[in-house]
């Protein structure tokens, strides 16, 4: 099964509301990353949180990491219609060496209604 | 600054035909390179990765192959396409092992 699993699969909110997406994983990680994908486009890196970090902020994004529960959450505050996209978590698993391989979750599709 | 190119952007091919998708990176040297496939509405499946010229690792058994003839060029190929090869193919690079990956715009492949 997938290393990263996100929930919810789909989320629909009104502009101005906050959006929270969760990611769970199974094995020990070096870091966890969040990416965004607009429909039909490539992925864009949003934020990276290392295994020894618990929380990280970037603009309207807040990411938390709980290694004891093997879970992470992405919070987007004061959402905008332009935040409509799919969001993926990806893990750099311990033991991947110099490959740089990431394991991606199935993603959460966020729709922000104007 | 670094950029990554993929072409073609879209491709429609008959079953049994060959395939060649190309990915090139500019502005960096000795990157790690990756090929992913994304089914509609799903996450990314890592197909191949490369840590250097001529070094290719396959993640899943499949009808596809990859090559890295130059430092910043990564090619995805097939001798005979199957219907199940349809999907959105993404190339990515990273400079640091486990660091952020930078994605190309993708190729939408439809096999009929």
PDB file of C-alpha atoms in Angstrom:
ATOM      1  CA  UNK A   1       0.000   0.000   0.000  1.00  0.00           C
ATOM      2  CA  UNK A   2       1.023   3.634  -0.324  1.00  0.00           C
ATOM      3  CA  UNK A   3       3.482   5.123   2.120  1.00  0.00           C
ATOM      4  CA  UNK A   4       1.528   8.357   2.207  1.00  0.00           C
ATOM      5  CA  UNK A   5      -2.215   8.471   2.442  1.00  0.00           C
ATOM      6  CA  UNK A   6      -4.091  11.711   2.533  1.00  0.00           C
ATOM      7  CA  UNK A   7      -7.487  12.628   3.803  1.00  0.00           C
ATOM      8  CA  UNK A   8      -9.871  13.889   2.894  1.00  0.00           C
ATOM      9  CA  UNK A   9      -9.704  12.852  -0.761  1.00  0.00           C
ATOM     10  CA  UNK A  10     -11.700  15.948  -1.648  1.00  0.00           C
ATOM     11  CA  UNK A  11     -12.438  19.176   0.170  1.00  0.00           C
ATOM     12  CA  UNK A  12     -14.727  22.040  -0.829  1.00  0.00           C
ATOM     13  CA  UNK A  13     -14.728  25.312   1.117  1.00  0.00           C
ATOM     14  CA  UNK A  14     -15.672  28.957   0.703  1.00  0.00           C
ATOM     15  CA  UNK A  15     -13.110  31.630   0.039  1.00  0.00           C
ATOM     16  CA  UNK A  16     -11.728  32.996   3.284  1.00  0.00           C
ATOM     17  CA  UNK A  17     -12.120  29.738   5.190  1.00  0.00           C
ATOM     18  CA  UNK A  18      -9.213  27.610   6.326  1.00  0.00           C
ATOM     19  CA  UNK A  19      -8.419  24.276   4.669  1.00  0.00           C
ATOM     20  CA  UNK A  20      -6.788  21.394   6.501  1.00  0.00           C
ATOM     21  CA  UNK A  21      -5.391  18.308   4.817  1.00  0.00           C
ATOM     22  CA  UNK A  22      -3.856  15.330   6.551  1.00  0.00           C
ATOM     23  CA  UNK A  23      -1.217  12.835   5.533  1.00  0.00           C
ATOM     24  CA  UNK A  24      -0.301   9.561   7.210  1.00  0.00           C
ATOM     25  CA  UNK A  25       2.706   7.410   6.450  1.00  0.00           C
ATOM     26  CA  UNK A  26       4.010   4.047   7.503  1.00  0.00           C
ATOM     27  CA  UNK A  27       7.805   4.004   7.813  1.00  0.00           C
ATOM     28  CA  UNK A  28      10.453   6.251   9.322  1.00  0.00           C
ATOM     29  CA  UNK A  29      11.224   9.359   7.340  1.00  0.00           C
ATOM     30  CA  UNK A  30      14.015  11.901   6.910  1.00  0.00           C
ATOM     31  CA  UNK A  31      11.572  14.579   5.851  1.00  0.00           C
ATOM     32  CA  UNK A  32       8.047  15.114   4.581  1.00  0.00           C
ATOM     33  CA  UNK A  33       7.158  17.492   1.769  1.00  0.00           C
ATOM     34  CA  UNK A  34       3.963  19.018   0.453  1.00  0.00           C
ATOM     35  CA  UNK A  35       3.356  19.743  -3.208  1.00  0.00           C
ATOM     36  CA  UNK A  36       0.602  21.430  -5.134  1.00  0.00           C
ATOM     37  CA  UNK A  37      -0.660  20.496  -8.590  1.00  0.00           C
ATOM     38  CA  UNK A  38      -2.954  22.601 -10.705  1.00  0.00           C
ATOM     39  CA  UNK A  39      -5.090  20.576 -13.077  1.00  0.00           C
ATOM     40  CA  UNK A  40      -3.053  19.138 -15.934  1.00  0.00           C
ATOM     41  CA  UNK A  41       0.194  20.695 -14.760  1.00  0.00           C
ATOM     42  CA  UNK A  42       3.378  19.621 -13.041  1.00  0.00           C
ATOM     43  CA  UNK A  43       3.784  19.652  -9.281  1.00  0.00           C
ATOM     44  CA  UNK A  44       5.136  22.628  -7.384  1.00  0.00           C
ATOM     45  CA  UNK A  45       6.989  22.244  -4.107  1.00  0.00           C
ATOM     46  CA  UNK A  46       5.381  24.078  -1.197  1.00  0.00           C
ATOM     47  CA  UNK A  47       7.219  23.206   1.981  1.00  0.00           C
ATOM     48  CA  UNK A  48       9.591  20.651   3.503  1.00  0.00           C
ATOM     49  CA  UNK A  49       9.572  19.663   7.159  1.00  0.00           C
ATOM     50  CA  UNK A  50      12.370  17.565   8.612  1.00  0.00           C
ATOM     51  CA  UNK A  51      11.789  14.665  10.967  1.00  0.00           C
ATOM     52  CA  UNK A  52      13.173  16.650  13.919  1.00  0.00           C
ATOM     53  CA  UNK A  53      10.824  19.574  13.301  1.00  0.00           C
ATOM     54  CA  UNK A  54       7.273  19.796  14.590  1.00  0.00           C
ATOM     55  CA  UNK A  55       5.885  22.825  12.833  1.00  0.00           C
ATOM     56  CA  UNK A  56       6.787  25.037   9.934  1.00  0.00           C
ATOM     57  CA  UNK A  57       5.234  28.121   8.365  1.00  0.00           C
ATOM     58  CA  UNK A  58       5.431  29.644   4.926  1.00  0.00           C
ATOM     59  CA  UNK A  59       3.100  32.536   4.209  1.00  0.00           C
ATOM     60  CA  UNK A  60      -0.461  31.242   4.597  1.00  0.00           C
ATOM     61  CA  UNK A  61       0.755  27.656   4.918  1.00  0.00           C
ATOM     62  CA  UNK A  62       1.306  25.878   8.192  1.00  0.00           C
ATOM     63  CA  UNK A  63       2.619  22.318   8.312  1.00  0.00           C
ATOM     64  CA  UNK A  64       2.824  20.119  11.367  1.00  0.00           C
ATOM     65  CA  UNK A  65       4.577  16.802  11.767  1.00  0.00           C
ATOM     66  CA  UNK A  66       3.953  14.192  14.454  1.00  0.00           C
ATOM     67  CA  UNK A  67       6.482  11.408  13.998  1.00  0.00           C
ATOM     68  CA  UNK A  68       5.028   9.402  16.891  1.00  0.00           C
ATOM     69  CA  UNK A  69       1.733   9.196  15.007  1.00  0.00           C
ATOM     70  CA  UNK A  70       3.409   9.159  11.602  1.00  0.00           C
ATOM     71  CA  UNK A  71       1.202  11.958  10.404  1.00  0.00           C
ATOM     72  CA  UNK A  72       1.370  15.471   9.036  1.00  0.00           C
ATOM     73  CA  UNK A  73      -1.142  18.187   8.339  1.00  0.00           C
ATOM     74  CA  UNK A  74      -1.195  21.097   5.929  1.00  0.00           C
ATOM     75  CA  UNK A  75      -3.244  24.127   6.878  1.00  0.00           C
ATOM     76  CA  UNK A  76      -4.007  26.835   4.350  1.00  0.00           C
ATOM     77  CA  UNK A  77      -5.393  29.914   6.062  1.00  0.00           C
ATOM     78  CA  UNK A  78      -7.694  32.503   4.524  1.00  0.00           C
ATOM     79  CA  UNK A  79      -8.105  30.445   1.361  1.00  0.00           C
ATOM     80  CA  UNK A  80      -8.497  32.014  -2.060  1.00  0.00           C
ATOM     81  CA  UNK A  81     -10.072  30.716  -5.260  1.00  0.00           C
ATOM     82  CA  UNK A  82      -6.536  30.487  -6.666  1.00  0.00           C
ATOM     83  CA  UNK A  83      -5.722  27.853  -4.022  1.00  0.00           C
ATOM     84  CA  UNK A  84      -7.963  25.417  -5.904  1.00  0.00           C
ATOM     85  CA  UNK A  85      -5.653  22.509  -6.764  1.00  0.00           C
ATOM     86  CA  UNK A  86      -4.604  19.030  -5.679  1.00  0.00           C
ATOM     87  CA  UNK A  87      -2.209  18.771  -2.764  1.00  0.00           C
ATOM     88  CA  UNK A  88       0.179  15.872  -2.238  1.00  0.00           C
ATOM     89  CA  UNK A  89       2.396  14.844   0.608  1.00  0.00           C
ATOM     90  CA  UNK A  90       5.642  13.062  -0.187  1.00  0.00           C
ATOM     91  CA  UNK A  91       8.059  11.313   2.132  1.00  0.00           C
ATOM     92  CA  UNK A  92      11.806  10.858   1.983  1.00  0.00           C
ATOM     93  CA  UNK A  93      12.068   7.471   3.627  1.00  0.00           C
ATOM     94  CA  UNK A  94      14.970   6.502   5.865  1.00  0.00           C
ATOM     95  CA  UNK A  95      17.263   4.182   3.936  1.00  0.00           C
ATOM     96  CA  UNK A  96      16.695   5.724   0.525  1.00  0.00           C
ATOM     97  CA  UNK A  97      20.335   6.779   0.491  1.00  0.00           C
ATOM     98  CA  UNK A  98      21.476   9.127  -2.250  1.00  0.00           C
ATOM     99  CA  UNK A  99      18.596   8.275  -4.563  1.00  0.00           C
ATOM    100  CA  UNK A 100      16.443  11.165  -3.436  1.00  0.00           C
ATOM    101  CA  UNK A 101      13.357   9.043  -4.045  1.00  0.00           C
ATOM    102  CA  UNK A 102      10.116  10.388  -2.675  1.00  0.00           C
ATOM    103  CA  UNK A 103       6.953   8.405  -2.104  1.00  0.00           C
ATOM    104  CA  UNK A 104       3.824  10.368  -2.915  1.00  0.00           C
ATOM    105  CA  UNK A 105       0.364  10.041  -1.444  1.00  0.00           C
ATOM    106  CA  UNK A 106      -2.831   9.970  -3.480  1.00  0.00           C
ATOM    107  CA  UNK A 107      -3.569  13.628  -2.866  1.00  0.00           C
ATOM    108  CA  UNK A 108      -6.368  15.849  -1.636  1.00  0.00           C
ATOM    109  CA  UNK A 109      -8.362  17.820  -4.190  1.00  0.00           C
ATOM    110  CA  UNK A 110      -9.231  21.237  -2.814  1.00  0.00           C
ATOM    111  CA  UNK A 111     -11.919  23.429  -4.306  1.00  0.00           C
ATOM    112  CA  UNK A 112     -12.225  26.979  -3.017  1.00  0.00           C
ATOM    113  CA  UNK A 113     -15.472  28.619  -4.057  1.00  0.00           C
ATOM    114  CA  UNK A 114     -15.454  32.386  -4.609  1.00  0.00           C
TER     115      UNK A 114
ATOM    116  CA  UNK B   1      18.096  29.729 -12.825  1.00  0.00           C
ATOM    117  CA  UNK B   2      17.146  26.117 -13.392  1.00  0.00           C
ATOM    118  CA  UNK B   3      14.439  24.994 -15.784  1.00  0.00           C
ATOM    119  CA  UNK B   4      13.099  21.643 -16.837  1.00  0.00           C
ATOM    120  CA  UNK B   5      11.560  20.878 -20.197  1.00  0.00           C
ATOM    121  CA  UNK B   6       9.420  17.984 -21.349  1.00  0.00           C
ATOM    122  CA  UNK B   7       8.124  17.220 -24.777  1.00  0.00           C
ATOM    123  CA  UNK B   8       5.830  16.588 -26.355  1.00  0.00           C
ATOM    124  CA  UNK B   9       3.072  18.085 -24.222  1.00  0.00           C
ATOM    125  CA  UNK B  10       0.449  15.704 -25.563  1.00  0.00           C
ATOM    126  CA  UNK B  11       0.706  12.528 -27.583  1.00  0.00           C
ATOM    127  CA  UNK B  12      -1.827  10.115 -29.054  1.00  0.00           C
ATOM    128  CA  UNK B  13      -0.358   6.816 -30.163  1.00  0.00           C
ATOM    129  CA  UNK B  14      -1.798   3.510 -31.411  1.00  0.00           C
ATOM    130  CA  UNK B  15      -1.303   0.308 -29.458  1.00  0.00           C
ATOM    131  CA  UNK B  16       1.917  -1.403 -30.502  1.00  0.00           C
ATOM    132  CA  UNK B  17       3.689   1.778 -31.603  1.00  0.00           C
ATOM    133  CA  UNK B  18       6.998   2.949 -30.086  1.00  0.00           C
ATOM    134  CA  UNK B  19       7.364   5.788 -27.609  1.00  0.00           C
ATOM    135  CA  UNK B  20      10.029   8.330 -26.809  1.00  0.00           C
ATOM    136  CA  UNK B  21       9.490  11.090 -24.261  1.00  0.00           C
ATOM    137  CA  UNK B  22      12.286  13.498 -23.554  1.00  0.00           C
ATOM    138  CA  UNK B  23      13.159  15.542 -20.508  1.00  0.00           C
ATOM    139  CA  UNK B  24      15.996  18.041 -20.241  1.00  0.00           C
ATOM    140  CA  UNK B  25      17.180  20.154 -17.350  1.00  0.00           C
ATOM    141  CA  UNK B  26      19.035  23.457 -17.643  1.00  0.00           C
ATOM    142  CA  UNK B  27      21.024  25.425 -15.142  1.00  0.00           C
ATOM    143  CA  UNK B  28      22.294  22.622 -12.936  1.00  0.00           C
ATOM    144  CA  UNK B  29      24.745  19.756 -13.144  1.00  0.00           C
ATOM    145  CA  UNK B  30      24.634  16.150 -11.996  1.00  0.00           C
ATOM    146  CA  UNK B  31      20.992  16.238 -10.893  1.00  0.00           C
ATOM    147  CA  UNK B  32      19.037  13.220  -9.761  1.00  0.00           C
ATOM    148  CA  UNK B  33      16.348  12.602 -12.373  1.00  0.00           C
ATOM    149  CA  UNK B  34      12.974  10.905 -12.040  1.00  0.00           C
ATOM    150  CA  UNK B  35      10.136   9.678 -14.256  1.00  0.00           C
ATOM    151  CA  UNK B  36       6.662   9.421 -12.735  1.00  0.00           C
ATOM    152  CA  UNK B  37       3.311   8.324 -14.117  1.00  0.00           C
ATOM    153  CA  UNK B  38       0.058   9.720 -12.831  1.00  0.00           C
ATOM    154  CA  UNK B  39      -3.267   8.057 -13.544  1.00  0.00           C
ATOM    155  CA  UNK B  40      -6.320  10.315 -13.690  1.00  0.00           C
ATOM    156  CA  UNK B  41      -7.207  11.643 -10.251  1.00  0.00           C
ATOM    157  CA  UNK B  42      -4.461   9.669  -8.574  1.00  0.00           C
ATOM    158  CA  UNK B  43      -1.054  10.149  -7.011  1.00  0.00           C
ATOM    159  CA  UNK B  44       2.337   9.753  -8.624  1.00  0.00           C
ATOM    160  CA  UNK B  45       3.955   6.400  -9.263  1.00  0.00           C
ATOM    161  CA  UNK B  46       7.728   6.484  -9.526  1.00  0.00           C
ATOM    162  CA  UNK B  47       8.829   4.603 -12.650  1.00  0.00           C
ATOM    163  CA  UNK B  48      12.569   5.243 -12.937  1.00  0.00           C
ATOM    164  CA  UNK B  49      15.244   7.293 -11.285  1.00  0.00           C
ATOM    165  CA  UNK B  50      18.834   8.098 -12.163  1.00  0.00           C
ATOM    166  CA  UNK B  51      21.672   9.400 -10.007  1.00  0.00           C
ATOM    167  CA  UNK B  52      24.122   9.763 -12.897  1.00  0.00           C
ATOM    168  CA  UNK B  53      24.785   9.278 -16.598  1.00  0.00           C
ATOM    169  CA  UNK B  54      23.971   5.731 -17.654  1.00  0.00           C
ATOM    170  CA  UNK B  55      22.690   4.838 -14.178  1.00  0.00           C
ATOM    171  CA  UNK B  56      19.019   3.861 -14.282  1.00  0.00           C
ATOM    172  CA  UNK B  57      16.966   2.187 -11.584  1.00  0.00           C
ATOM    173  CA  UNK B  58      13.514   0.812 -12.242  1.00  0.00           C
ATOM    174  CA  UNK B  59      10.898   0.902  -9.557  1.00  0.00           C
ATOM    175  CA  UNK B  60       8.174  -1.228 -11.101  1.00  0.00           C
ATOM    176  CA  UNK B  61       8.152  -3.946 -13.757  1.00  0.00           C
ATOM    177  CA  UNK B  62       6.612  -2.555 -16.883  1.00  0.00           C
ATOM    178  CA  UNK B  63       6.607  -2.098 -20.595  1.00  0.00           C
ATOM    179  CA  UNK B  64       8.788   1.005 -20.404  1.00  0.00           C
ATOM    180  CA  UNK B  65      12.503   1.718 -20.234  1.00  0.00           C
ATOM    181  CA  UNK B  66      14.563   4.800 -19.459  1.00  0.00           C
ATOM    182  CA  UNK B  67      17.945   6.101 -20.508  1.00  0.00           C
ATOM    183  CA  UNK B  68      20.191   8.983 -19.505  1.00  0.00           C
ATOM    184  CA  UNK B  69      22.585   9.582 -22.411  1.00  0.00           C
ATOM    185  CA  UNK B  70      23.727  12.967 -21.088  1.00  0.00           C
ATOM    186  CA  UNK B  71      23.957  14.517 -17.650  1.00  0.00           C
ATOM    187  CA  UNK B  72      20.809  16.590 -18.031  1.00  0.00           C
ATOM    188  CA  UNK B  73      18.798  14.453 -20.433  1.00  0.00           C
ATOM    189  CA  UNK B  74      16.386  11.720 -19.408  1.00  0.00           C
ATOM    190  CA  UNK B  75      14.427   9.691 -21.940  1.00  0.00           C
ATOM    191  CA  UNK B  76      11.449   7.402 -21.408  1.00  0.00           C
ATOM    192  CA  UNK B  77      10.872   4.793 -24.097  1.00  0.00           C
ATOM    193  CA  UNK B  78       8.789   1.849 -25.128  1.00  0.00           C
ATOM    194  CA  UNK B  79       9.133  -0.493 -28.076  1.00  0.00           C
ATOM    195  CA  UNK B  80       5.416  -1.365 -28.154  1.00  0.00           C
ATOM    196  CA  UNK B  81       2.826   0.649 -26.302  1.00  0.00           C
ATOM    197  CA  UNK B  82      -0.049  -0.955 -24.415  1.00  0.00           C
ATOM    198  CA  UNK B  83      -3.413   0.584 -23.590  1.00  0.00           C
ATOM    199  CA  UNK B  84      -2.374   0.575 -19.932  1.00  0.00           C
ATOM    200  CA  UNK B  85       0.545   2.909 -20.726  1.00  0.00           C
ATOM    201  CA  UNK B  86      -1.877   5.815 -21.068  1.00  0.00           C
ATOM    202  CA  UNK B  87      -1.396   8.481 -18.435  1.00  0.00           C
ATOM    203  CA  UNK B  88       0.281  11.715 -17.469  1.00  0.00           C
ATOM    204  CA  UNK B  89       4.070  11.401 -17.420  1.00  0.00           C
ATOM    205  CA  UNK B  90       6.083  13.735 -15.280  1.00  0.00           C
ATOM    206  CA  UNK B  91       9.821  14.252 -15.191  1.00  0.00           C
ATOM    207  CA  UNK B  92      11.465  15.770 -12.127  1.00  0.00           C
ATOM    208  CA  UNK B  93      14.940  16.601 -10.855  1.00  0.00           C
ATOM    209  CA  UNK B  94      16.502  17.209  -7.496  1.00  0.00           C
ATOM    210  CA  UNK B  95      19.934  18.407  -6.458  1.00  0.00           C
ATOM    211  CA  UNK B  96      20.034  17.045  -2.963  1.00  0.00           C
ATOM    212  CA  UNK B  97      19.116  13.504  -2.009  1.00  0.00           C
ATOM    213  CA  UNK B  98      15.763  13.737  -0.263  1.00  0.00           C
ATOM    214  CA  UNK B  99      15.392  17.413  -1.040  1.00  0.00           C
ATOM    215  CA  UNK B 100      12.666  19.116  -2.982  1.00  0.00           C
ATOM    216  CA  UNK B 101      11.973  17.948  -6.484  1.00  0.00           C
ATOM    217  CA  UNK B 102      11.303  20.246  -9.420  1.00  0.00           C
ATOM    218  CA  UNK B 103       8.777  19.016 -11.935  1.00  0.00           C
ATOM    219  CA  UNK B 104       8.385  19.524 -15.643  1.00  0.00           C
ATOM    220  CA  UNK B 105       5.037  20.408 -17.241  1.00  0.00           C
ATOM    221  CA  UNK B 106       4.247  16.777 -18.075  1.00  0.00           C
ATOM    222  CA  UNK B 107       3.244  14.790 -21.156  1.00  0.00           C
ATOM    223  CA  UNK B 108      -0.310  13.535 -21.582  1.00  0.00           C
ATOM    224  CA  UNK B 109      -0.095  10.170 -23.372  1.00  0.00           C
ATOM    225  CA  UNK B 110      -3.187   8.490 -24.788  1.00  0.00           C
ATOM    226  CA  UNK B 111      -2.814   5.025 -26.265  1.00  0.00           C
ATOM    227  CA  UNK B 112      -5.691   4.006 -28.514  1.00  0.00           C
TER     228      UNK B 112
END
